[in-house]
Amino acid sequence: MESDLSLLGATAIEDRLQEHVPRTISNLRHAGIKVWVITGDKQETAINIGYASRLLTSRMTVVKLNANNSSECGLLIRKYQQQLLRGDIDDETLHTVPLVPFSLVIDGKTLGFILEDHVNSFMLLAHAARTAICNRVTPLQKARVVKMVSEWTGHVCLAIGDGGNDVSMIQQAQLGVGIKGREGAQAARAADFALPRFHHLERLLLIHGRYSLLRNTKVIYMSFYKNVAVFLSLVWFSLFNGASGQTLYSDWIMTLYNLIITALPVFLVGLFEKDLKEAIILRNPMVYRFQRSLKWWTLSSYLGFGVLHSLIIFFSCYLAFGSSAIFANGQTAGLRVFGSLTIFVGFHAVMGKLYLETSNWVSWTFVGLAFSIVNFYGFVLVEAGAFLESIPEQYHVFTTMVSSNTAWLLLLFTFVTTLIFDVSTKFYIRQFTPKSWYLLQEKYRADAPTSSYQQMQVSKGDSRVVPLIEEGSADSDSAQPYD
């Protein structure tokens, strides 16, 4: 279209790996995250990128899927299923074990045949592969690959890219990450998270992602527990009141218990909770795979302890004050005194449990404890009319109850009795059936780097901080690719 022009110069964008990409991919794989590469480069370049980024190793068998039509694509997939997978091939089952470690390399034309006609058979093979590299792929195919993997496996997919041709893939994934670099900011604007460098993905997932799930699940566990431990007493109380609907606690206490009194400790756990220091996680990325979902067994244990604690709290109070105990001033303990005693004992037991389960104690932890205690005693004293006559049926109920030595002895008894089961269980688990992060907590309790500078050196791969998983542990055995 153009002729008789003189070339004055040319410009180009250098496309090369960023720093720390091999180490980042290696750590993500150690964390149990399967990594795929979807690129528009030609096949030879894509394979070289795979080796340079440590996604491919010499011990892997590289399987190339290059087909000219759909039937040939199906035959190739079937052939490699028979050669590489153990057992009978069944498109309906996920339980396939590879005979040798292998990775897949698929060109864009073959990928088109797969997306149209061979999704199940291909995903059966890809599910057993260590990784997959898709080359010469269009932006629309990138999004369709993400959708295919997400729907077929049922797993959460993260897509990361740095160019405008990655926008559709980033938006299709459940979690999109854009790198703002030389190719512009289109990917970063379309993503859920924007990063300046690829290696920052390591901290985003292994540290912030793990902490986020840990905190969210603990907030759920604690929220269930603190309500079961205190308000299940109403169920036990209904066994003695003929199921009349008579409540044990005052309306204000039931309203403010979750809203203000016990809200801040759980909220602070959701902000600051850590079971391992950041440097330890970076040195041992495999701990990520043990914190990837809400554990129903752990939730059941919290609910179980909540039921047990509610039984101890209610029946201890019932045996102590349920038969109209007489105070020093000649007054007898009625329903309101019994209810005030139950919430008084239950609040302290719940706070003990919440702080027993807190791993990371910071200054705000003590602020939350003080806030809850001050609010509890402040509300019950105001309710009891210690400062003014506010609620007639609660007038001097709490002050009369705490004037009894029995109430304080009962508080000490129930506090120790409820928590002794938790402490004993924790001791048994840590002593005889420890989890991996328990061992790391004990091993690095004294010598783990704690300062921001030390953690930064670990994230940069400083040789003075030796990780348990060495970067030089890449596979070295040779393997010939299938052509």
Coordinates of C-alpha atoms in Angstrom, one line a residue, residues 27-466:
N27 CA 6.9 -21.1 45.1
L28 CA 3.4 -21.0 43.7
R29 CA 3.8 -24.6 42.5
H30 CA 5.1 -25.7 45.9
A31 CA 2.0 -24.0 47.4
G32 CA -0.2 -26.4 45.4
I33 CA -1.3 -23.9 42.8
K34 CA -1.4 -25.2 39.2
V35 CA 0.0 -22.6 36.7
W36 CA -0.9 -22.4 33.0
V37 CA 0.6 -20.1 30.5
I38 CA -1.7 -18.7 27.7
T39 CA 0.3 -16.6 25.2
G40 CA 0.2 -15.3 21.7
D41 CA 3.8 -16.2 21.0
K42 CA 4.8 -19.0 18.7
Q43 CA 5.3 -22.5 20.1
E44 CA 9.1 -22.5 20.3
T45 CA 9.2 -19.2 22.1
A46 CA 6.4 -20.4 24.5
I47 CA 8.4 -23.5 25.4
N48 CA 11.6 -21.5 26.0
I49 CA 9.6 -19.1 28.2
G50 CA 8.4 -22.2 30.1
Y51 CA 11.9 -23.4 30.8
A52 CA 13.2 -19.9 31.6
S53 CA 10.4 -19.4 34.1
R54 CA 10.9 -22.8 35.7
L55 CA 7.4 -23.8 34.7
L56 CA 8.9 -26.7 32.6
T57 CA 11.8 -28.8 34.0
S58 CA 14.0 -31.4 32.5
R59 CA 12.2 -34.2 34.3
M60 CA 8.9 -33.4 32.6
T61 CA 7.8 -35.0 29.5
V62 CA 6.6 -32.2 27.1
V63 CA 3.5 -33.3 25.2
K64 CA 2.8 -31.2 22.1
L65 CA -0.8 -31.2 20.8
N66 CA -0.7 -29.9 17.2
A67 CA -3.7 -31.1 15.0
N68 CA -5.0 -30.0 11.6
N69 CA -8.6 -31.0 12.2
S70 CA -11.0 -32.0 15.0
S71 CA -10.8 -35.8 14.4
E72 CA -7.0 -35.7 14.5
C73 CA -7.2 -33.7 17.7
G74 CA -9.4 -36.3 19.3
L75 CA -7.0 -39.1 18.3
L76 CA -4.0 -37.3 19.7
I77 CA -5.7 -36.8 23.1
R78 CA -6.8 -40.4 23.2
K79 CA -3.2 -41.5 22.3
Y80 CA -1.6 -39.5 25.1
Q81 CA -4.3 -40.6 27.6
Q82 CA -3.3 -44.3 26.9
Q83 CA 0.4 -43.5 27.1
L84 CA 0.6 -41.2 30.1
L85 CA -2.3 -42.1 32.4
R86 CA -2.6 -45.1 34.6
G87 CA -5.7 -47.2 34.6
D88 CA -8.8 -47.3 32.3
I89 CA -9.7 -44.1 30.6
D90 CA -13.1 -42.8 31.5
D91 CA -14.2 -39.3 30.6
E92 CA -16.5 -39.2 33.6
T93 CA -13.9 -39.7 36.3
L94 CA -11.3 -37.3 37.7
H95 CA -9.2 -40.0 39.3
T96 CA -6.3 -40.3 36.9
V97 CA -2.7 -40.8 37.9
P98 CA 0.1 -39.9 35.4
L99 CA 2.6 -42.6 34.8
V100 CA 5.3 -39.9 34.4
P101 CA 5.4 -36.2 35.1
F102 CA 4.3 -34.4 31.9
S103 CA 3.2 -31.0 30.7
L104 CA 1.0 -30.0 27.7
V105 CA 1.8 -27.6 24.9
I106 CA -1.2 -26.7 22.7
D107 CA -1.3 -24.4 19.7
G108 CA -4.2 -22.0 19.0
K109 CA -5.6 -24.0 16.1
T110 CA -5.8 -27.2 18.2
L111 CA -7.2 -25.3 21.1
G112 CA -10.1 -24.2 18.9
F113 CA -10.9 -27.9 18.2
I114 CA -10.6 -28.7 21.9
L115 CA -13.0 -25.9 22.9
E116 CA -15.6 -27.0 20.4
D117 CA -15.5 -30.8 20.5
H118 CA -13.1 -32.3 23.1
V119 CA -13.5 -30.4 26.4
N120 CA -14.0 -33.5 28.6
S121 CA -11.3 -35.7 27.1
F122 CA -8.8 -32.8 27.1
M123 CA -9.5 -31.7 30.6
L124 CA -9.1 -35.3 31.8
L125 CA -5.6 -35.3 30.4
A126 CA -4.9 -31.7 31.5
H127 CA -6.0 -32.4 35.0
A128 CA -3.2 -35.0 35.4
A129 CA -0.6 -32.7 33.8
R130 CA 1.8 -30.6 35.8
T131 CA 1.2 -27.6 33.7
A132 CA -0.1 -26.5 30.2
I133 CA 1.2 -23.9 27.8
C134 CA -1.2 -22.6 25.2
N135 CA 0.5 -20.6 22.3
R136 CA -0.8 -18.6 19.4
V137 CA -4.0 -18.0 21.3
T138 CA -6.5 -15.2 20.6
P139 CA -7.9 -12.9 23.3
L140 CA -11.3 -14.7 23.0
Q141 CA -9.7 -18.1 23.3
K142 CA -7.9 -17.0 26.5
A143 CA -11.2 -16.2 28.1
R144 CA -12.8 -19.5 26.9
V145 CA -9.8 -21.4 28.4
V146 CA -10.3 -19.8 31.8
K147 CA -14.1 -20.5 31.6
M148 CA -13.5 -24.1 30.6
V149 CA -11.0 -24.8 33.4
S150 CA -13.2 -23.1 36.0
E151 CA -16.4 -24.9 35.1
W152 CA -14.9 -28.3 34.6
T153 CA -12.8 -28.4 37.8
G154 CA -15.0 -26.3 40.0
H155 CA -11.9 -24.5 41.3
V156 CA -11.3 -20.8 41.7
C157 CA -9.2 -19.4 38.7
L158 CA -6.9 -16.5 38.8
A159 CA -5.9 -14.8 35.6
I160 CA -2.9 -12.4 35.4
G161 CA -1.8 -10.4 32.4
D162 CA -0.2 -7.1 31.4
G163 CA -1.7 -6.2 28.0
G164 CA -4.9 -5.2 26.4
N165 CA -5.3 -8.7 24.9
D166 CA -5.5 -10.1 28.4
V167 CA -8.5 -8.0 29.4
S168 CA -11.2 -10.6 28.4
M169 CA -9.3 -13.4 30.3
I170 CA -8.9 -11.2 33.4
Q171 CA -12.6 -10.4 33.4
Q172 CA -13.6 -14.0 32.9
A173 CA -11.6 -15.3 35.9
Q174 CA -13.0 -15.2 39.4
L175 CA -9.9 -13.2 40.4
G176 CA -8.2 -10.9 37.9
V177 CA -4.8 -9.4 38.4
G178 CA -3.3 -6.8 36.1
I179 CA 0.3 -5.8 35.8
K180 CA 0.8 -2.2 35.0
G181 CA 3.9 -2.1 32.8
R182 CA 5.2 -1.1 29.4
E183 CA 2.2 -2.4 27.5
G184 CA -0.1 0.1 29.2
A185 CA -2.6 0.0 32.0
Q186 CA -5.6 -1.6 30.3
A187 CA -5.1 -4.9 32.1
A188 CA -4.6 -3.1 35.5
R189 CA -7.8 -1.1 35.0
A190 CA -9.9 -4.2 34.2
A191 CA -8.5 -6.3 37.1
D192 CA -9.5 -6.8 40.7
F193 CA -5.9 -6.2 41.8
A194 CA -3.2 -4.2 40.0
L195 CA 0.5 -5.1 40.6
P196 CA 3.7 -3.3 39.4
R197 CA 5.6 -6.6 39.1
F198 CA 4.8 -10.3 38.6
H199 CA 6.7 -11.4 41.7
H200 CA 4.3 -9.4 43.9
L201 CA 1.8 -12.1 43.1
E202 CA 3.7 -14.3 45.5
R203 CA 2.9 -12.0 48.5
L204 CA -0.6 -11.4 47.2
L205 CA -1.5 -15.1 47.3
L206 CA 0.8 -16.8 49.8
I207 CA 0.6 -14.1 52.5
H208 CA -2.3 -11.8 52.0
G209 CA -4.5 -14.5 50.5
R210 CA -3.7 -17.0 53.2
Y211 CA -4.1 -14.4 56.0
S212 CA -7.4 -13.3 54.5
L213 CA -8.9 -16.8 54.5
L214 CA -7.5 -17.5 58.0
R215 CA -9.0 -14.3 59.4
N216 CA -12.4 -14.8 57.7
T217 CA -12.7 -18.4 58.8
K218 CA -11.8 -17.5 62.4
V219 CA -14.3 -14.7 62.5
I220 CA -17.0 -17.2 61.3
Y221 CA -15.8 -19.8 63.9
M222 CA -15.8 -17.3 66.8
S223 CA -19.1 -15.7 65.8
F224 CA -20.8 -19.1 65.9
Y225 CA -19.1 -20.1 69.1
K226 CA -19.9 -16.9 71.2
N227 CA -23.6 -17.1 70.3
V228 CA -23.9 -20.9 71.0
A229 CA -22.1 -20.7 74.3
V230 CA -24.3 -17.9 75.7
F231 CA -27.7 -18.2 74.0
L232 CA -28.0 -22.0 74.0
S233 CA -28.6 -21.5 77.7
L234 CA -32.1 -20.3 76.7
V235 CA -32.8 -23.8 75.3
W236 CA -31.7 -25.4 78.6
F237 CA -33.8 -22.9 80.5
S238 CA -36.9 -23.8 78.5
L239 CA -36.7 -27.3 80.0
F240 CA -37.5 -25.7 83.4
N241 CA -40.0 -23.1 82.4
G242 CA -42.4 -25.4 80.6
A243 CA -41.5 -23.9 77.2
S244 CA -43.4 -20.8 78.1
G245 CA -41.2 -18.5 76.1
Q246 CA -39.9 -16.7 79.2
T247 CA -36.5 -15.3 78.5
L248 CA -33.5 -15.6 80.8
Y249 CA -31.6 -12.5 79.8
S250 CA -32.7 -8.9 79.6
D251 CA -33.6 -7.4 76.2
W252 CA -30.8 -4.9 76.3
I253 CA -28.1 -7.5 77.0
M254 CA -29.4 -9.7 74.1
T255 CA -29.4 -6.7 71.8
L256 CA -26.0 -5.3 72.7
Y257 CA -24.1 -8.7 73.2
N258 CA -23.3 -9.0 69.5
L259 CA -23.6 -5.4 68.5
I260 CA -21.1 -3.9 71.0
I261 CA -20.0 -6.0 73.9
T262 CA -18.3 -8.9 72.0
A263 CA -18.0 -7.2 68.6
L264 CA -14.5 -5.7 68.8
P265 CA -12.4 -8.8 69.8
V266 CA -13.8 -10.7 66.8
F267 CA -13.4 -7.7 64.6
L268 CA -9.8 -7.3 65.6
V269 CA -9.1 -11.0 64.9
G270 CA -10.4 -10.3 61.4
L271 CA -7.9 -7.5 61.0
F272 CA -4.7 -8.7 62.7
E273 CA -4.8 -12.5 63.1
K274 CA -1.7 -14.4 62.0
D275 CA -0.7 -18.0 62.7
L276 CA 2.8 -17.7 61.0
K277 CA 5.0 -14.7 60.4
E278 CA 5.3 -13.6 56.8
A279 CA 9.0 -14.6 56.5
I280 CA 8.1 -18.2 57.6
I281 CA 5.4 -18.4 54.9
L282 CA 7.8 -17.2 52.2
R283 CA 10.4 -19.7 53.3
N284 CA 7.8 -22.5 53.4
P285 CA 5.2 -21.9 50.7
M286 CA 3.7 -25.4 51.0
V287 CA 1.8 -24.2 54.1
Y288 CA -0.6 -22.3 51.8
R289 CA -2.2 -25.6 50.6
F290 CA -3.5 -26.3 54.2
Q291 CA -5.4 -23.0 54.5
R292 CA -7.5 -22.9 51.3
S293 CA -11.0 -23.4 52.5
L294 CA -13.3 -23.3 55.5
K295 CA -12.8 -26.5 57.5
W296 CA -16.2 -28.0 58.5
W297 CA -14.5 -30.2 61.1
T298 CA -13.0 -27.1 62.7
L299 CA -16.4 -25.3 62.6
S300 CA -18.0 -28.4 64.2
S301 CA -15.3 -28.4 67.0
Y302 CA -16.1 -24.8 67.8
L303 CA -19.9 -25.6 67.8
G304 CA -19.2 -28.6 70.0
F305 CA -17.2 -26.6 72.5
G306 CA -20.0 -24.0 72.4
V307 CA -22.6 -26.6 73.4
L308 CA -20.3 -28.0 76.1
H309 CA -19.6 -24.6 77.5
S310 CA -23.3 -23.6 77.5
L311 CA -24.1 -26.8 79.5
I312 CA -21.4 -26.1 82.0
I313 CA -22.4 -22.4 82.4
F314 CA -26.2 -22.9 82.7
F315 CA -26.2 -25.9 85.0
S316 CA -23.4 -24.5 87.2
C317 CA -25.5 -21.4 87.7
Y318 CA -28.6 -23.5 88.2
L319 CA -27.1 -25.6 90.9
A320 CA -25.6 -22.6 92.7
F321 CA -28.6 -20.1 92.5
G322 CA -31.5 -22.1 91.1
S323 CA -32.9 -23.0 94.5
S324 CA -33.5 -19.3 95.6
A325 CA -30.2 -18.6 97.3
I326 CA -30.4 -16.1 100.1
F327 CA -28.1 -13.1 100.2
A328 CA -26.5 -11.5 103.2
N329 CA -29.2 -8.7 103.1
G330 CA -32.0 -11.3 103.4
Q331 CA -33.1 -11.1 99.8
T332 CA -33.5 -14.2 97.7
A333 CA -32.3 -14.9 94.1
G334 CA -35.1 -14.9 91.6
L335 CA -35.3 -15.2 87.8
R336 CA -33.5 -11.9 87.1
V337 CA -30.6 -12.7 89.4
F338 CA -30.3 -16.1 87.8
G339 CA -30.2 -14.6 84.4
S340 CA -27.7 -11.9 85.4
L341 CA -25.5 -14.6 86.9
T342 CA -25.7 -16.7 83.7
I343 CA -24.7 -13.9 81.4
F344 CA -22.0 -12.7 83.9
V345 CA -20.4 -16.2 83.9
G346 CA -21.0 -16.8 80.2
F347 CA -19.4 -13.5 79.1
H348 CA -16.1 -14.2 80.9
A349 CA -16.0 -17.8 79.6
V350 CA -16.6 -16.6 76.0
M351 CA -13.9 -13.9 76.3
G352 CA -11.5 -16.5 77.7
K353 CA -12.2 -18.8 74.7
L354 CA -11.9 -16.0 72.1
Y355 CA -8.5 -14.9 73.4
L356 CA -7.3 -18.5 73.8
E357 CA -7.9 -18.9 70.1
T358 CA -6.1 -15.7 69.2
S359 CA -2.6 -16.4 67.8
N360 CA -1.3 -12.9 67.1
W361 CA -1.4 -10.6 70.1
V362 CA -0.8 -7.0 69.3
S363 CA -1.6 -3.8 71.2
W364 CA -5.1 -3.6 69.7
T365 CA -5.8 -7.1 71.2
F366 CA -5.6 -5.6 74.7
V367 CA -7.6 -2.6 73.6
G368 CA -10.4 -5.0 72.4
L369 CA -10.3 -6.9 75.7
A370 CA -10.5 -3.7 77.7
F371 CA -13.3 -2.4 75.5
S372 CA -15.4 -5.5 75.9
I373 CA -15.0 -5.6 79.7
V374 CA -15.7 -1.9 80.2
N375 CA -18.8 -2.1 78.0
F376 CA -20.1 -5.2 79.7
Y377 CA -19.8 -3.9 83.2
G378 CA -20.9 -0.4 82.1
F379 CA -24.1 -1.7 80.5
V380 CA -25.1 -4.1 83.3
L381 CA -24.4 -1.4 85.9
V382 CA -26.5 1.1 84.0
E383 CA -29.2 -1.5 83.6
A384 CA -29.1 -2.3 87.3
G385 CA -29.7 1.4 88.1
A386 CA -26.3 1.9 89.8
F387 CA -26.3 5.5 88.4
L388 CA -30.0 6.1 87.7
E389 CA -33.2 4.2 87.7
S390 CA -33.5 3.1 84.1
I391 CA -35.0 -0.4 83.9
P392 CA -37.3 -1.2 86.9
E393 CA -37.2 -5.0 86.6
Q394 CA -33.4 -5.0 86.6
Y395 CA -33.0 -2.4 89.4
H396 CA -30.0 -3.4 91.6
V397 CA -30.2 -7.0 90.3
F398 CA -26.6 -7.2 89.1
T399 CA -25.2 -5.3 92.1
T400 CA -27.0 -7.6 94.5
M401 CA -25.7 -10.7 92.6
V402 CA -22.1 -9.6 92.5
S403 CA -22.3 -8.9 96.3
S404 CA -22.4 -12.6 96.8
N405 CA -19.1 -14.5 97.2
T406 CA -20.8 -17.5 95.6
A407 CA -21.1 -15.6 92.3
W408 CA -17.4 -14.9 92.2
L409 CA -16.4 -18.5 93.2
L410 CA -18.8 -19.7 90.5
L411 CA -17.2 -17.4 88.0
L412 CA -13.8 -18.8 88.8
F413 CA -15.1 -22.4 88.7
T414 CA -16.8 -22.1 85.3
F415 CA -14.0 -20.1 83.7
V416 CA -11.5 -22.8 84.6
T417 CA -13.8 -25.7 83.9
T418 CA -14.8 -24.5 80.4
L419 CA -11.3 -23.7 79.3
I420 CA -9.7 -26.8 80.7
F421 CA -11.3 -28.8 77.9
D422 CA -9.9 -26.4 75.3
V423 CA -6.5 -26.3 76.7
S424 CA -6.3 -30.1 77.1
T425 CA -7.5 -30.6 73.5
K426 CA -4.9 -28.1 72.2
F427 CA -2.1 -29.8 74.2
Y428 CA -3.1 -33.2 72.9
I429 CA -3.2 -32.1 69.3
R430 CA 0.1 -30.2 69.4
Q431 CA 1.8 -33.0 71.3
F432 CA 0.6 -36.1 69.5
T433 CA -1.0 -35.1 66.2
P434 CA 0.6 -31.8 65.3
K435 CA -0.2 -30.0 62.0
S436 CA 2.6 -28.7 59.8
W437 CA 2.2 -25.0 60.8
Y438 CA 2.3 -26.0 64.5
L439 CA 5.8 -27.4 63.9
L440 CA 6.8 -24.3 62.1
Q441 CA 5.5 -22.1 64.9
E442 CA 7.6 -23.9 67.4
K443 CA 10.7 -24.2 65.1
Y444 CA 10.9 -20.5 64.2
R445 CA 9.5 -19.0 67.4
A446 CA 12.9 -17.6 68.4
D447 CA 14.9 -17.2 65.2
A448 CA 12.4 -16.1 62.6
P449 CA 13.0 -12.7 61.0
T450 CA 10.4 -10.3 62.4
S451 CA 11.5 -6.9 61.2
S452 CA 10.1 -5.4 58.0
Y453 CA 13.7 -5.3 56.6
Q454 CA 14.3 -9.0 57.3
Q455 CA 10.9 -10.0 55.7
M456 CA 11.8 -7.9 52.7
Q457 CA 15.1 -9.7 52.3
V458 CA 13.3 -13.0 52.4
S459 CA 10.9 -11.9 49.7
K460 CA 13.8 -10.7 47.5
G461 CA 15.6 -14.0 47.9
D462 CA 18.5 -12.7 50.0
S463 CA 21.1 -15.5 50.3
R464 CA 21.6 -14.7 54.0
V465 CA 18.1 -16.0 54.7
V466 CA 18.1 -19.6 53.5

